[in-house]
Each structure stands twice: as C-alpha cells, then as structure tokens.
PDB file of C-alpha atoms in Angstrom:
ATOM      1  CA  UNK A 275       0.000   0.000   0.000  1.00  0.00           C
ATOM      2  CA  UNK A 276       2.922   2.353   0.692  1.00  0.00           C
ATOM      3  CA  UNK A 277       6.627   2.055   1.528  1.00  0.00           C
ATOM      4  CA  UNK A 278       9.199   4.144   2.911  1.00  0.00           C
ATOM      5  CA  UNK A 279      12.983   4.012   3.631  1.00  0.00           C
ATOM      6  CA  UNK A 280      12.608   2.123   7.045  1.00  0.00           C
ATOM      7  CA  UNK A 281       8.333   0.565   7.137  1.00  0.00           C
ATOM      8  CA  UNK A 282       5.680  -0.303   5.193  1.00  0.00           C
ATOM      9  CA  UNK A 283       1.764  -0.763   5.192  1.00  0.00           C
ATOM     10  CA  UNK A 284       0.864  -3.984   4.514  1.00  0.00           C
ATOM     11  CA  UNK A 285      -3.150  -5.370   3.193  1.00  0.00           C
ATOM     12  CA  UNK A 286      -3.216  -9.111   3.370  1.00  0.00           C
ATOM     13  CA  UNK A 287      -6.924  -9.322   3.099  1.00  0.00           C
ATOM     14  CA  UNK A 288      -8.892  -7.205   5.441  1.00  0.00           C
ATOM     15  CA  UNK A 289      -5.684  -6.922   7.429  1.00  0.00           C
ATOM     16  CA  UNK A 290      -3.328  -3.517   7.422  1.00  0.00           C
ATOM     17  CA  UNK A 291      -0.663  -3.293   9.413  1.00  0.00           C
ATOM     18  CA  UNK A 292       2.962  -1.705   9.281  1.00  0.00           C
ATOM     19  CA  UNK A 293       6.133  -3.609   8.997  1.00  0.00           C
ATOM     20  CA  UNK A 294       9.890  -3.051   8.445  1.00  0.00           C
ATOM     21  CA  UNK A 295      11.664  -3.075   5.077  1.00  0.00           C
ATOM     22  CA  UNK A 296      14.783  -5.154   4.113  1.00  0.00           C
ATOM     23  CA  UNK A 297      15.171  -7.319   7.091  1.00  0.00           C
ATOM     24  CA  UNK A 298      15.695  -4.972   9.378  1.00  0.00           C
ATOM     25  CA  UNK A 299      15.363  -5.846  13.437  1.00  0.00           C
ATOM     26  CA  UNK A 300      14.944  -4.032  16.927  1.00  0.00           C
ATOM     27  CA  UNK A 301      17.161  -4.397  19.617  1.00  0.00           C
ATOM     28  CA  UNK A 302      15.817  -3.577  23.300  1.00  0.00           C
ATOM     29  CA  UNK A 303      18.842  -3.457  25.768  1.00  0.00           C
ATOM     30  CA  UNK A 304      18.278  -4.268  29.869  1.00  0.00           C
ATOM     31  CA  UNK A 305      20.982  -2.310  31.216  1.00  0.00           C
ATOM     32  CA  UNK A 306      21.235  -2.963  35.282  1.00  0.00           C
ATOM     33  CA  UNK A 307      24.629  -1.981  36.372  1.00  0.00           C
ATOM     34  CA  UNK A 308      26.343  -3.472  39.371  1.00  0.00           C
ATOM     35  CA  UNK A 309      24.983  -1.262  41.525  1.00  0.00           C
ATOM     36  CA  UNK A 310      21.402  -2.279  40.624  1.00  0.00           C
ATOM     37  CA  UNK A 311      20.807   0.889  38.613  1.00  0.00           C
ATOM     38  CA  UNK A 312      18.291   0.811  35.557  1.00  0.00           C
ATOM     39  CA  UNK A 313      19.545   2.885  32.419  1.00  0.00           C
ATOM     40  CA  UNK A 314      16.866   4.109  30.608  1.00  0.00           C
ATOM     41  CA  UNK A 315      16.756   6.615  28.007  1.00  0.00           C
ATOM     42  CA  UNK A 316      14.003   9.792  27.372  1.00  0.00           C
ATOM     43  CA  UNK A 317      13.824  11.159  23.752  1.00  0.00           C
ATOM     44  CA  UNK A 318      10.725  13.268  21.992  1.00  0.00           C
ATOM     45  CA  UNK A 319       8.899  11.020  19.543  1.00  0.00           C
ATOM     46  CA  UNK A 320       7.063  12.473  16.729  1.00  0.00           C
ATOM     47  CA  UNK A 321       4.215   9.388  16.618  1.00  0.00           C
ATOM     48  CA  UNK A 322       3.687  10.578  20.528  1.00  0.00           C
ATOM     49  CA  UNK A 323       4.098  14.397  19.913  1.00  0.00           C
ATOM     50  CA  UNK A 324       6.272  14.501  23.455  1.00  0.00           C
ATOM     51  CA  UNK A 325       8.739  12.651  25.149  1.00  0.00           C
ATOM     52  CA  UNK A 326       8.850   9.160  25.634  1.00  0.00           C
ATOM     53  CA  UNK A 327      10.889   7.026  28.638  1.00  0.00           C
ATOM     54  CA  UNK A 328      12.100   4.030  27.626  1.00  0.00           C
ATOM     55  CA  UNK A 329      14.701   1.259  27.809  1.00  0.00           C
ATOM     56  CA  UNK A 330      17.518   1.570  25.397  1.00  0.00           C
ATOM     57  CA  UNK A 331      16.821   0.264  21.716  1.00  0.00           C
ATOM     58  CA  UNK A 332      17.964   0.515  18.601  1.00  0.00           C
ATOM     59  CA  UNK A 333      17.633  -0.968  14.781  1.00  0.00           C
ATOM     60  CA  UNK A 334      19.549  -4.096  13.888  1.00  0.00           C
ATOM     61  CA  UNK A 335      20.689  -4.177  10.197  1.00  0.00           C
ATOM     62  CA  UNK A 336      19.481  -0.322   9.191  1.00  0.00           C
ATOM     63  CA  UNK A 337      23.016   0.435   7.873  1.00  0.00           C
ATOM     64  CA  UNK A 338      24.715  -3.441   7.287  1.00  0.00           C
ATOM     65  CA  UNK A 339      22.796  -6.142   6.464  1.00  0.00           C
ATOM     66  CA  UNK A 340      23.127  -9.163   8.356  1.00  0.00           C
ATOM     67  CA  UNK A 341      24.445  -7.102  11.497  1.00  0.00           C
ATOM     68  CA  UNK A 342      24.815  -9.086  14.333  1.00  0.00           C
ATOM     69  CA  UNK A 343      21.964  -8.532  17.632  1.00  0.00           C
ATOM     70  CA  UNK A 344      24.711  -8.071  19.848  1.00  0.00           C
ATOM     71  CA  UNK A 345      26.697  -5.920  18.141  1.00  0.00           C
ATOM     72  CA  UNK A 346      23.998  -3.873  16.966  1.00  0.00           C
ATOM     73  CA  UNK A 347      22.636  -3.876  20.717  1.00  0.00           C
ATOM     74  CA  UNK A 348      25.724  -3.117  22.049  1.00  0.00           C
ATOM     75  CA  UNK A 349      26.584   0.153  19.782  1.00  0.00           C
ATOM     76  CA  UNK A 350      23.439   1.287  19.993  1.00  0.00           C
ATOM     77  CA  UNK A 351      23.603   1.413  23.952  1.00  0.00           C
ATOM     78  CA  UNK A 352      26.740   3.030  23.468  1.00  0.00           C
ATOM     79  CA  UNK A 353      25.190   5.742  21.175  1.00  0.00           C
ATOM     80  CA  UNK A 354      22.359   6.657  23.374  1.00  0.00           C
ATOM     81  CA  UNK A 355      23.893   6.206  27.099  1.00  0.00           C
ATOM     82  CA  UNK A 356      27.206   5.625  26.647  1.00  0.00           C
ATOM     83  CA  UNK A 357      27.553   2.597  28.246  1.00  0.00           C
ATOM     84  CA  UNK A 358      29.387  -0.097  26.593  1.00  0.00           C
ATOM     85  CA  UNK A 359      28.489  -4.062  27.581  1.00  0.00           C
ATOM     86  CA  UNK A 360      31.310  -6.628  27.985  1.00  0.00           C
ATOM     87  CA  UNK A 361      28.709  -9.234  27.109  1.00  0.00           C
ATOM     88  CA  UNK A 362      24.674  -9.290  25.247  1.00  0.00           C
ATOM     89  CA  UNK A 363      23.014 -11.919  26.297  1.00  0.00           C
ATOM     90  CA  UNK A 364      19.794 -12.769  24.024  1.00  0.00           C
ATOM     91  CA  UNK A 365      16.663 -13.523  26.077  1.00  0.00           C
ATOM     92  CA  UNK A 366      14.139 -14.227  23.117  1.00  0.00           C
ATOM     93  CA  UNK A 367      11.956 -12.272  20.994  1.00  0.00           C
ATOM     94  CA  UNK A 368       8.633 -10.154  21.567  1.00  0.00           C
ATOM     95  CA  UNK A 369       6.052  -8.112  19.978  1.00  0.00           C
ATOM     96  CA  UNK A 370       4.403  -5.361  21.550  1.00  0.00           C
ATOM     97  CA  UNK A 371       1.452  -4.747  19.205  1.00  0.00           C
ATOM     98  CA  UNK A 372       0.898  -7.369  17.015  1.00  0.00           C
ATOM     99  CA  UNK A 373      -2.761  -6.880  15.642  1.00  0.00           C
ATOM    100  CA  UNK A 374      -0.727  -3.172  14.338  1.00  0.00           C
ATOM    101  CA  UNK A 375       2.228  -3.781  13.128  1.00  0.00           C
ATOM    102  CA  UNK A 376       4.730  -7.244  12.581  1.00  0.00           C
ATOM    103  CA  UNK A 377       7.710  -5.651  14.033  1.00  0.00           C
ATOM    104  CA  UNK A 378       9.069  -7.626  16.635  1.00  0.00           C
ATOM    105  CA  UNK A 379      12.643  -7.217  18.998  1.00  0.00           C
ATOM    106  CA  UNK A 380      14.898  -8.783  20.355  1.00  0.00           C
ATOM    107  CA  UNK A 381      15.456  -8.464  23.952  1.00  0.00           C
ATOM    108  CA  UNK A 382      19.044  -8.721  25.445  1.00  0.00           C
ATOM    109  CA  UNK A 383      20.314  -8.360  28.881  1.00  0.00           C
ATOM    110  CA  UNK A 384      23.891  -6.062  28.778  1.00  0.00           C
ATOM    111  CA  UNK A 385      26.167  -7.233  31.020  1.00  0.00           C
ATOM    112  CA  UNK A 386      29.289  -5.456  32.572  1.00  0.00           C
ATOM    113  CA  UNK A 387      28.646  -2.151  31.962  1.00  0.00           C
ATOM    114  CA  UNK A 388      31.394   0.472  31.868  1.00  0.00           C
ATOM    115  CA  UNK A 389      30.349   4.280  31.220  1.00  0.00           C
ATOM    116  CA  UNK A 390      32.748   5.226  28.124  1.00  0.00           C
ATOM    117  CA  UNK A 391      30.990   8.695  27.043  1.00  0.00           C
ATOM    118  CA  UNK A 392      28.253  10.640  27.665  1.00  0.00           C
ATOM    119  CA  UNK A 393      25.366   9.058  25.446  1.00  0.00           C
ATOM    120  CA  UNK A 394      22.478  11.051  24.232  1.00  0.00           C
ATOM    121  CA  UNK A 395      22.302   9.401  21.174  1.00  0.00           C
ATOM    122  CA  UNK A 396      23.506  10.794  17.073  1.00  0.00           C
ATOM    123  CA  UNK A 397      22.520  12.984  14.802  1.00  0.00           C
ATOM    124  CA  UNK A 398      19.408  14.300  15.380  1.00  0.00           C
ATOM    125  CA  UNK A 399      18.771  12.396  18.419  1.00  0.00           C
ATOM    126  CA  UNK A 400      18.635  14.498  21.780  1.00  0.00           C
ATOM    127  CA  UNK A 401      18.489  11.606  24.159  1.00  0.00           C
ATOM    128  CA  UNK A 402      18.206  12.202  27.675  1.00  0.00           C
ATOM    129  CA  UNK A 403      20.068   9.272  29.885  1.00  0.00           C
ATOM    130  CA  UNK A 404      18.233   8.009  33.679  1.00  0.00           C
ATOM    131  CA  UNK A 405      20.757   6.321  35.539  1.00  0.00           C
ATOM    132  CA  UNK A 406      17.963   5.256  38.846  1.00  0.00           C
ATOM    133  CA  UNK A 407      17.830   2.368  41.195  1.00  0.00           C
ATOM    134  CA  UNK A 408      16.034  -0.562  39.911  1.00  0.00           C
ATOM    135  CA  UNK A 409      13.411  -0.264  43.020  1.00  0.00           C
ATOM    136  CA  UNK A 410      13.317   3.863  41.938  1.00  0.00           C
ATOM    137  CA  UNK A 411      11.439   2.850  38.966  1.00  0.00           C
ATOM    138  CA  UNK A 412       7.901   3.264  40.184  1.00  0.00           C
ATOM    139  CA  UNK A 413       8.591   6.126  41.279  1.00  0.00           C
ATOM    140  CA  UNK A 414      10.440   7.776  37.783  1.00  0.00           C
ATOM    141  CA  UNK A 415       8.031   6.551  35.870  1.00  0.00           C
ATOM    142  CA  UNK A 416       4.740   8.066  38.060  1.00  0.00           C
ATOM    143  CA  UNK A 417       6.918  11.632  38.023  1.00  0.00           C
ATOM    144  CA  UNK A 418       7.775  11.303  34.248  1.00  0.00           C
ATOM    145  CA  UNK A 419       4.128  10.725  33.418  1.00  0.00           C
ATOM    146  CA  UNK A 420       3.385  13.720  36.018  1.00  0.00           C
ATOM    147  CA  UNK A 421       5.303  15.635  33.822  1.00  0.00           C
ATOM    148  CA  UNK A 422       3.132  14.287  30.193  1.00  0.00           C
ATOM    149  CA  UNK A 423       5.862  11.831  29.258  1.00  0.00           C
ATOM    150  CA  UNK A 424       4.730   9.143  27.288  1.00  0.00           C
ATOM    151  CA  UNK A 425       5.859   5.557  29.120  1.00  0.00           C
ATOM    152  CA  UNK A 426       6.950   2.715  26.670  1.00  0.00           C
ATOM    153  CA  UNK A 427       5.424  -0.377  27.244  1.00  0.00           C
ATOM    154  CA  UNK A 428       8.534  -2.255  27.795  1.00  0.00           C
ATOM    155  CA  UNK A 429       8.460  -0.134  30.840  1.00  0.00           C
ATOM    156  CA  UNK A 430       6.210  -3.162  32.155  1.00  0.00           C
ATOM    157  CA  UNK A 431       9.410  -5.730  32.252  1.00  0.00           C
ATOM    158  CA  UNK A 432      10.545  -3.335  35.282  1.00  0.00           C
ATOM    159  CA  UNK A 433       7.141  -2.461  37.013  1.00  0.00           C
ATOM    160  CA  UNK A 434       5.742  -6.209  36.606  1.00  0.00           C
ATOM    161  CA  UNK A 435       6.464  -6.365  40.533  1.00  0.00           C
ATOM    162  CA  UNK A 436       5.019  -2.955  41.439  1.00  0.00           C
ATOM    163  CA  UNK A 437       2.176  -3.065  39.278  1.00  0.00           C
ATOM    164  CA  UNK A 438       1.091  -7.251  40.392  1.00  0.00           C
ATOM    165  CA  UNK A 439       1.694  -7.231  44.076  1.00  0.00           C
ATOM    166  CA  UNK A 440       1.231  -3.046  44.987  1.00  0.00           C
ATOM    167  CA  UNK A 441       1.650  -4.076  48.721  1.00  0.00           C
ATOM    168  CA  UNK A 442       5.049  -5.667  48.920  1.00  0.00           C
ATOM    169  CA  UNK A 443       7.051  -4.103  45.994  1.00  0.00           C
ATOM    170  CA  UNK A 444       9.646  -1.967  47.672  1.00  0.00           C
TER     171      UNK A 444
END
C-alpha cells in the first residue's frame, strides 16, 4: 500500500498493518549496572508528539545487512547512554502490538557495563540518559508521566512487581 525508507503498510486481506523493510530488526537493551541501577533513556517522539521514557533500543541491520543482535545492541547502547556491555546476552523475541504492526525485537540483557561517554544518542537524536535504582522505577516513571511523558510499554518488564503485588514491591 505504501513504503518508505525504514516501514511499510501492509493489506493481506482485510488486514493492514505496518512492517519493516529489508530485514531490518529491533534491539531492546536491559541495562542494570552493578549497583542495581536501571539505564533508561528519554527522547521526543514524533508518533507521541512529546517525550517518551524508555529502555535503550535501537535498529539491527538499518546500515549493514546481516548485522549481528549483539553488536547492533551493544553500539546502539553506546550511542544513546554511553555505556558499553562486555557481554549481550539474548533472552528471546517479543512483539508489543501485534494486531498493528509485525515488528518484533529482540530483547538482550547487557552485562558489565562500563560508562565510556556521555550518550544522548547521534545525529538528530537528543536523548536524555536516567541512571535510577532498579526499586526507583515506580517512582520515575509516576513523576515522568506527572510531567506528560509518554511511558513505553517495555516499561512493564521493570514495574511487573510494582504493578502485580502493589503491597510488597519496595
């Protein structure tokens, strides 16, 4: 129905739904430090009209084809919090919104993090970097959408405690 550089809208009978061109893959990067902080990364989205927190993420395979996950996860957490992992470790893939688009991602667990630069992304990117305590989360995430920030729903992987038992999540 129509295709750009990076998705496309797809009919397949009564069904429309976006999808990505030429292979190319997400990357979501859990980045808990050894300190038991969460990196997580705030950046205005144009879908959203305002800024979004998220976990880092990036596209696999936008520039080389055939990119591997964990390099591609591991630059791209470079280039928007400049943290660098010693080791990505796959943990399967997901799909946030399947009846809307196809687009799944990968998620990977960064281990052995090391701050090498200050992050915030390339380009035209203006990424914000959150360095909290994983049991700060809550908390973050009620202020930033206090504040009309948009909350990814991969946000959910960190809250799944808070938001199941409210009474004993600390």
């Amino acid at each position: 129905m129509w295709e750009g550089r990076f998705i496309k809208v797809v009919k397949d009978g009564r069904w429309e739904y976006a999808a990505r061109n030429r292979g190319i893959e997400a990357a979501v990067i859990l980045a808990i430090d050894a300190e038991d902080h969460v990196i997580l990364v705030e950046q205005f989205r144009v879908p959203l009209g305002r800024n979004c927190l998220e976990i880092p993420a990036g596209l696999v395979g936008d520039d080389t084809a055939g990119e591997p996950i964990a390099e591609a996860a591991n630059r791209e957490l470079e280039e928007e919090t400049g943290y660098r992992a010693d080791r990505i470790e796959e943990l399967g893939v997901f799909h946030a919104s399947p009846g809307m688009v196809s687009e799944g991602f990968t998620l990977v667990r960064a281990h052995g993090l090391t701050k090498v630069g200050e992050g915030g992304g390339d380009g035209d990117e203006n990424i914000t970097v959150h360095r909290v305590k994983r049991c700060e989360v809550p908390s973050l995430v009620a202020a930033k959408r206090a504040e009309g920030c948009a909350i990814d729903v991969k946000l959910l992987l960190l809250l799944a405690e808070t938001l199941l038992n409210p009474h004993t999540a600390g």
